[in-house]
Short mmCIF file of C-alpha atoms in Angstrom, two decimals:
data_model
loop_
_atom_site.label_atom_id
_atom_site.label_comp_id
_atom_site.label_asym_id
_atom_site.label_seq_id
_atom_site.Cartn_x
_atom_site.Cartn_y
_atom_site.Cartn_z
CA UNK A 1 68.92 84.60 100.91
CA UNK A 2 66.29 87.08 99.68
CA UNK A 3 66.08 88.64 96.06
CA UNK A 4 67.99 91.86 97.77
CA UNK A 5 70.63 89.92 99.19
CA UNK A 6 70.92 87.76 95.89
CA UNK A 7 70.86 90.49 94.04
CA UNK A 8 73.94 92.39 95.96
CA UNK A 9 75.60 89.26 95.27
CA UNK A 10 75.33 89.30 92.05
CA UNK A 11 76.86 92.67 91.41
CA UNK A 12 79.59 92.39 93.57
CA UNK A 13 80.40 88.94 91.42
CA UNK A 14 80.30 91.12 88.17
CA UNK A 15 81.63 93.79 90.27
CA UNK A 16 85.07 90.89 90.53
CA UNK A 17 84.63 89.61 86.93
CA UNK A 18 85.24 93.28 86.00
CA UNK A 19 87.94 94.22 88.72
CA UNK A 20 89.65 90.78 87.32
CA UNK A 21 89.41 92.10 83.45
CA UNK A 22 91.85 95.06 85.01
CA UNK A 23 93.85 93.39 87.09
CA UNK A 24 95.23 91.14 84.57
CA UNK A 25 94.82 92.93 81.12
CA UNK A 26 94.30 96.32 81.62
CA UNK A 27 98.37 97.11 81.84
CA UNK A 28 99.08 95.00 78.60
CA UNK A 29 95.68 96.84 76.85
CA UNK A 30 97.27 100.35 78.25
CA UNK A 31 101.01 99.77 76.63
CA UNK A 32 99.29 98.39 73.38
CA UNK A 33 96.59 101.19 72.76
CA UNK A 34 99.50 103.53 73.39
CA UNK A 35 101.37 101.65 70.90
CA UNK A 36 99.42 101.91 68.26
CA UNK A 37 98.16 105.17 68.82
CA UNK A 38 101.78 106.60 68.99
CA UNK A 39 104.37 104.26 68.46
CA UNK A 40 107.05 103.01 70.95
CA UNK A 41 107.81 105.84 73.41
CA UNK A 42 109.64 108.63 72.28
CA UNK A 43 109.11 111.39 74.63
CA UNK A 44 108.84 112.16 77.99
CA UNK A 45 105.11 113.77 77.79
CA UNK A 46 104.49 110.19 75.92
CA UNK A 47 105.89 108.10 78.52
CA UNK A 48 103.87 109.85 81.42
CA UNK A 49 100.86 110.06 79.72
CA UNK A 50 101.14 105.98 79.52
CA UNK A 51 102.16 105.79 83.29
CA UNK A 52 99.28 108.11 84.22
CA UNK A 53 96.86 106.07 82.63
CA UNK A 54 97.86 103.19 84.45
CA UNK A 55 98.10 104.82 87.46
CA UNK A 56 94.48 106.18 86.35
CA UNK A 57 93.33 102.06 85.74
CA UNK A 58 94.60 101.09 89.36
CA UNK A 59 92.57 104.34 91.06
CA UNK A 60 89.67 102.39 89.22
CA UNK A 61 90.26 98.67 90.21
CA UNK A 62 90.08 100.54 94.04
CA UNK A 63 87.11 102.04 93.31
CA UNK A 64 85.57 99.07 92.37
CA UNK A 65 87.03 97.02 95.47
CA UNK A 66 85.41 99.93 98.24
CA UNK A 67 82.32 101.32 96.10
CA UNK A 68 81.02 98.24 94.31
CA UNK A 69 82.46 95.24 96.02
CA UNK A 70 81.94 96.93 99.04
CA UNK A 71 85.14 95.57 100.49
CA UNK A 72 88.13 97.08 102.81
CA UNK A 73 91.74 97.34 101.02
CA UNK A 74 92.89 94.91 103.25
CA UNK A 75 90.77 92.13 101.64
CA UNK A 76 93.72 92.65 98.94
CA UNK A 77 96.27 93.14 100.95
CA UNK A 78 96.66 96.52 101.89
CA UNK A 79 96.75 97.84 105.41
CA UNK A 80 97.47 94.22 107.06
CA UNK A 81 100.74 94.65 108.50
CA UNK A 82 102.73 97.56 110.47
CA UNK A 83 104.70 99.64 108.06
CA UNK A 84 108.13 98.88 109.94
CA UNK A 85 107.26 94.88 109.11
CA UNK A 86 106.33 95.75 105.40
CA UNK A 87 109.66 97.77 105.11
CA UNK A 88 111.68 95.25 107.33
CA UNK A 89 110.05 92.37 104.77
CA UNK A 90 110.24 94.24 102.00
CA UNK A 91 114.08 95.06 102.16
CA UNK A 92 114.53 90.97 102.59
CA UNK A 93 112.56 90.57 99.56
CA UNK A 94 114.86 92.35 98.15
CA UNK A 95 117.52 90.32 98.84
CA UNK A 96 115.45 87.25 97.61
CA UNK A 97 114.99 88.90 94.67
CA UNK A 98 119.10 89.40 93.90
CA UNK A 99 119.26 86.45 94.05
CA UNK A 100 116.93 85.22 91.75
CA UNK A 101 117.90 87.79 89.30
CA UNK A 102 121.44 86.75 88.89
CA UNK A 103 120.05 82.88 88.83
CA UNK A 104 117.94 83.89 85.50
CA UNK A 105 120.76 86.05 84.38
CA UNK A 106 123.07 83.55 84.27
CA UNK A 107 120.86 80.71 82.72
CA UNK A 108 119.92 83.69 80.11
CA UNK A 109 123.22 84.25 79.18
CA UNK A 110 123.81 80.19 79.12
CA UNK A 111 120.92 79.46 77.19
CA UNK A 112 122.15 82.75 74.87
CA UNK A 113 118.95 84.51 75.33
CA UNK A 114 118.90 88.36 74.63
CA UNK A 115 118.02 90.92 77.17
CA UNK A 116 115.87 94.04 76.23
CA UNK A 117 114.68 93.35 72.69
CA UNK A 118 111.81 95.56 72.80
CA UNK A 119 113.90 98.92 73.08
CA UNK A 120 112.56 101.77 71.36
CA UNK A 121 115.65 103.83 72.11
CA UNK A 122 114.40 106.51 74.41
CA UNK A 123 115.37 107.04 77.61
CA UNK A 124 113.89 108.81 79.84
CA UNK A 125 115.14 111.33 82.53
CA UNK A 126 115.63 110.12 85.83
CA UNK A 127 112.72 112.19 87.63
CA UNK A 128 110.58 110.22 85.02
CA UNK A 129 111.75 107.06 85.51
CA UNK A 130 111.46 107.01 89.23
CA UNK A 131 107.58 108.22 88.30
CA UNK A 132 107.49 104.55 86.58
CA UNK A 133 109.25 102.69 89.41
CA UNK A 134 106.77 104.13 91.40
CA UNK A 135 103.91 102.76 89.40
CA UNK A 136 104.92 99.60 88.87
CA UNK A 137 105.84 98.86 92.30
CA UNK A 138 102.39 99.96 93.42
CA UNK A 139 100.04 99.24 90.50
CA UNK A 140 101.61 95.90 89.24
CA UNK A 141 101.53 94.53 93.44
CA UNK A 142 97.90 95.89 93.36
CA UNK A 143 96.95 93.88 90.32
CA UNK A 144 98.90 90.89 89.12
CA UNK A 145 99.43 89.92 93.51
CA UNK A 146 96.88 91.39 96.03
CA UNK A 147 93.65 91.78 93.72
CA UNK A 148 93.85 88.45 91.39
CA UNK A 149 95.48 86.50 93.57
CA UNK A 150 93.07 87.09 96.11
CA UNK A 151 89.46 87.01 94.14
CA UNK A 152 90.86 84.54 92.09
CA UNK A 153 90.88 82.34 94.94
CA UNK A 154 88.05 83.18 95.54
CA UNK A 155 85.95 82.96 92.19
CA UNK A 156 87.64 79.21 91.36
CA UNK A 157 88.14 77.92 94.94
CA UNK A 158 91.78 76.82 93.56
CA UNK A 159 94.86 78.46 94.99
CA UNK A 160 97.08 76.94 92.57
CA UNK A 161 95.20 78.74 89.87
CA UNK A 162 95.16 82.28 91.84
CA UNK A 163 98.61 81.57 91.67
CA UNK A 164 99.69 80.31 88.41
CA UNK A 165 97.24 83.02 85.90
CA UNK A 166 98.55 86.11 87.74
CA UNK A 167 102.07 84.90 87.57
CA UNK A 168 101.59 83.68 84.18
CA UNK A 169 100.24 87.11 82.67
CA UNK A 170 102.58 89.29 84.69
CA UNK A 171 105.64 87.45 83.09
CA UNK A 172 103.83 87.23 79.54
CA UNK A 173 103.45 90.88 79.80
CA UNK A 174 107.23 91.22 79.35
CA UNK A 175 107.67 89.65 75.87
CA UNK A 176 108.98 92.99 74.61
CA UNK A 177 112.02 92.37 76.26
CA UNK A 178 112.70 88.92 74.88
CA UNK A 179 113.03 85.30 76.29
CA UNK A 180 115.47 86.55 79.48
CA UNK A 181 112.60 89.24 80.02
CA UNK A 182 110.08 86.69 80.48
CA UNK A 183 112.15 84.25 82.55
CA UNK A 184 113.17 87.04 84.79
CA UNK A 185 109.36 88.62 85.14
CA UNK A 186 108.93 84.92 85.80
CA UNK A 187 111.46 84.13 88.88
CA UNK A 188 110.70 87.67 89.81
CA UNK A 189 107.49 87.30 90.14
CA UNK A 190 107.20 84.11 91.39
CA UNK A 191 109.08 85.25 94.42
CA UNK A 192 106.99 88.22 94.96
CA UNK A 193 103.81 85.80 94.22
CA UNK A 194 105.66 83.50 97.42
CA UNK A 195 105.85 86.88 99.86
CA UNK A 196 102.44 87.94 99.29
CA UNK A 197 100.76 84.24 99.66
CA UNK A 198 102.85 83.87 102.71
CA UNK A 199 102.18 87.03 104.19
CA UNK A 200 99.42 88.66 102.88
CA UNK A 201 101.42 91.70 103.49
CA UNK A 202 101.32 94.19 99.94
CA UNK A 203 102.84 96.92 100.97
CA UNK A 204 106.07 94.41 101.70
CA UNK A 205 105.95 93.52 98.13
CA UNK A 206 105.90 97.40 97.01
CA UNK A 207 108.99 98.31 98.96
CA UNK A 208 110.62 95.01 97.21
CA UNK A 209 109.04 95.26 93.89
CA UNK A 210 110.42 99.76 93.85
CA UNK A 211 114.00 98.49 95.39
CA UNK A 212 114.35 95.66 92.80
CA UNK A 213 113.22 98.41 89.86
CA UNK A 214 114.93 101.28 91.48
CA UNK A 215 118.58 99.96 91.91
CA UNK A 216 119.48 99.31 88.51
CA UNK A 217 116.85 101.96 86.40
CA UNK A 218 116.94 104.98 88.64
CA UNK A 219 120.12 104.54 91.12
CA UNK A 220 122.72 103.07 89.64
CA UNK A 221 122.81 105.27 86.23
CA UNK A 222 122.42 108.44 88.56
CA UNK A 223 125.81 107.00 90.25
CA UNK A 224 127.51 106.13 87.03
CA UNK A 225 127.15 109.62 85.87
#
C-alpha cells in the first residue's frame, strides 16, 4: 500500500471513529443539551426543534458514510432488500415485537417496576408525534443497528461486541423512563438487533421500529378520542 492509499485509509478510519461518536451518543448528547438549555419539553416548537436536530445528526452520519467513508448506504443496510420484503418483514417484526413487549410488561409489573418516570407532562399533538415516530424509526435503525452494528464489526473484528454496545446504549438511553423503560428498550431492541443481523435488511427494521412506536403513541389515542 502506498502513502496515498495509506493515507485514504486513514481518514476513512477517523472518518468511522467519528461516524461511531454519532451513532451511539449523539441522540443521548441531543436530548441532554436540550435539557439543559430548556428544560424537559414543554412546547411543541421545543419538541421539534429537538427532533429536527436529530434528524439534522443522522443527515450527517450519511454524509460521512458517502462523502468521507466513501461507502454506498447499503454497506449499512439500506437499499439491500425489495421494499415489498422490508414491508412484508417488517410487519412480522412487528408481531415479534408484541410479543416481547407484553413479556417485559408483565415481568415489569411483577418485579413492580414503574413505567414512564421521566414525564415532563407535555403532550404533544398528534401531527407532532407522528413527526417523532418518524424519526426514531429511521434515525435510531440508522444508528444504534445498521451504522454501529456494522463498523463496529468491523473496527473490533467481534460480532458479539457490534452487538452487545449498540444494544447496550440504545436501552441505556431510556433511563428517563425508569427500570421497565430500560428492560423494554432492551427486549425491544434486542429483537430488532436479531432482524437486522439476520437480514441485513434496515428498512425492515424501520417499518417495525414506526409500527411498534406508532400503535400505541400516535394510533391508538387518535382512536380513543
Amino acid at each position: 500500500m502506498d502513502s496515498t492509499d495509506s493515507g485514504q485509509a486513514r481518514a476513512a478510519k477517523s472518518a468511522t471513529v467519528l461516524g461511531l461518536a454519532i451513532a451511539l451518543f449523539g441522540i443521548p448528547a441531543i436530548v441532554q443539551a436540550f435539557r439543559i438549555a430548556f428544560g424537559p419539553p414543554a412546547s411543541t416548537p421545543q419538541f421539534l426543534a429537538k427532533e429536527a436536530a436529530i434528524l439534522l445528526a443522522c443527515g450527517l452520519l450519511l454524509a460521512i458514510v458517502v462523502r468521507l467513508e466513501k461507502r454506498p448506504l447499503s454497506s449499512i443496510g439500506i437499499g439491500t432488500t425489495a421494499p415489498g420484503r422490508s414491508l412484508r418483514f417488517g410487519v412480522l417484526g412487528l408481531l415479534l415485537c408484541a410479543g416481547g413487549l407484553a413479556a417485559s410488561l408483565g415481568l415489569a409489573r411483577l418485579l413492580g417496576w414503574p413505567f414512564g418516570n421521566g414525564a415532563s407532562g407535555f403532550a404533544p399533538p398528534p401531527w407532532a408525534m407522528l413527526v417523532a415516530v418518524v424519526r426514531a424509526a429511521t434515525a435510531e435503525e440508522i444508528f444504534y443497528r445498521g451504522y454501529a452494528i456494522e463498523r463496529l464489526r468491523e473496527l473490533t473484528g467481534s460480532k458479539a461486541v457490534a452487538i452487545a454496545v449498540p444494544l447496550a446504549v440504545f436501552a441505556a438511553f431510556h433511563f428517563r423512563q425508569g427500570r421497565a423503560g430500560i428492560l423494554i428498550a432492551l427486549v425491544l431492541g434486542a429483537i430488532l438487533t436479531a432482524m437486522y443481523v439476520r437480514r441485513r435488511d434496515l428498512a425492515a427494521n424501520m417499518v417495525t421500529h414506526f409500527l411498534v412506536d406508532f400503535i400505541p403513541n400516535v394510533l391508538l389515542p387518535l382512536l380513543s378520542r
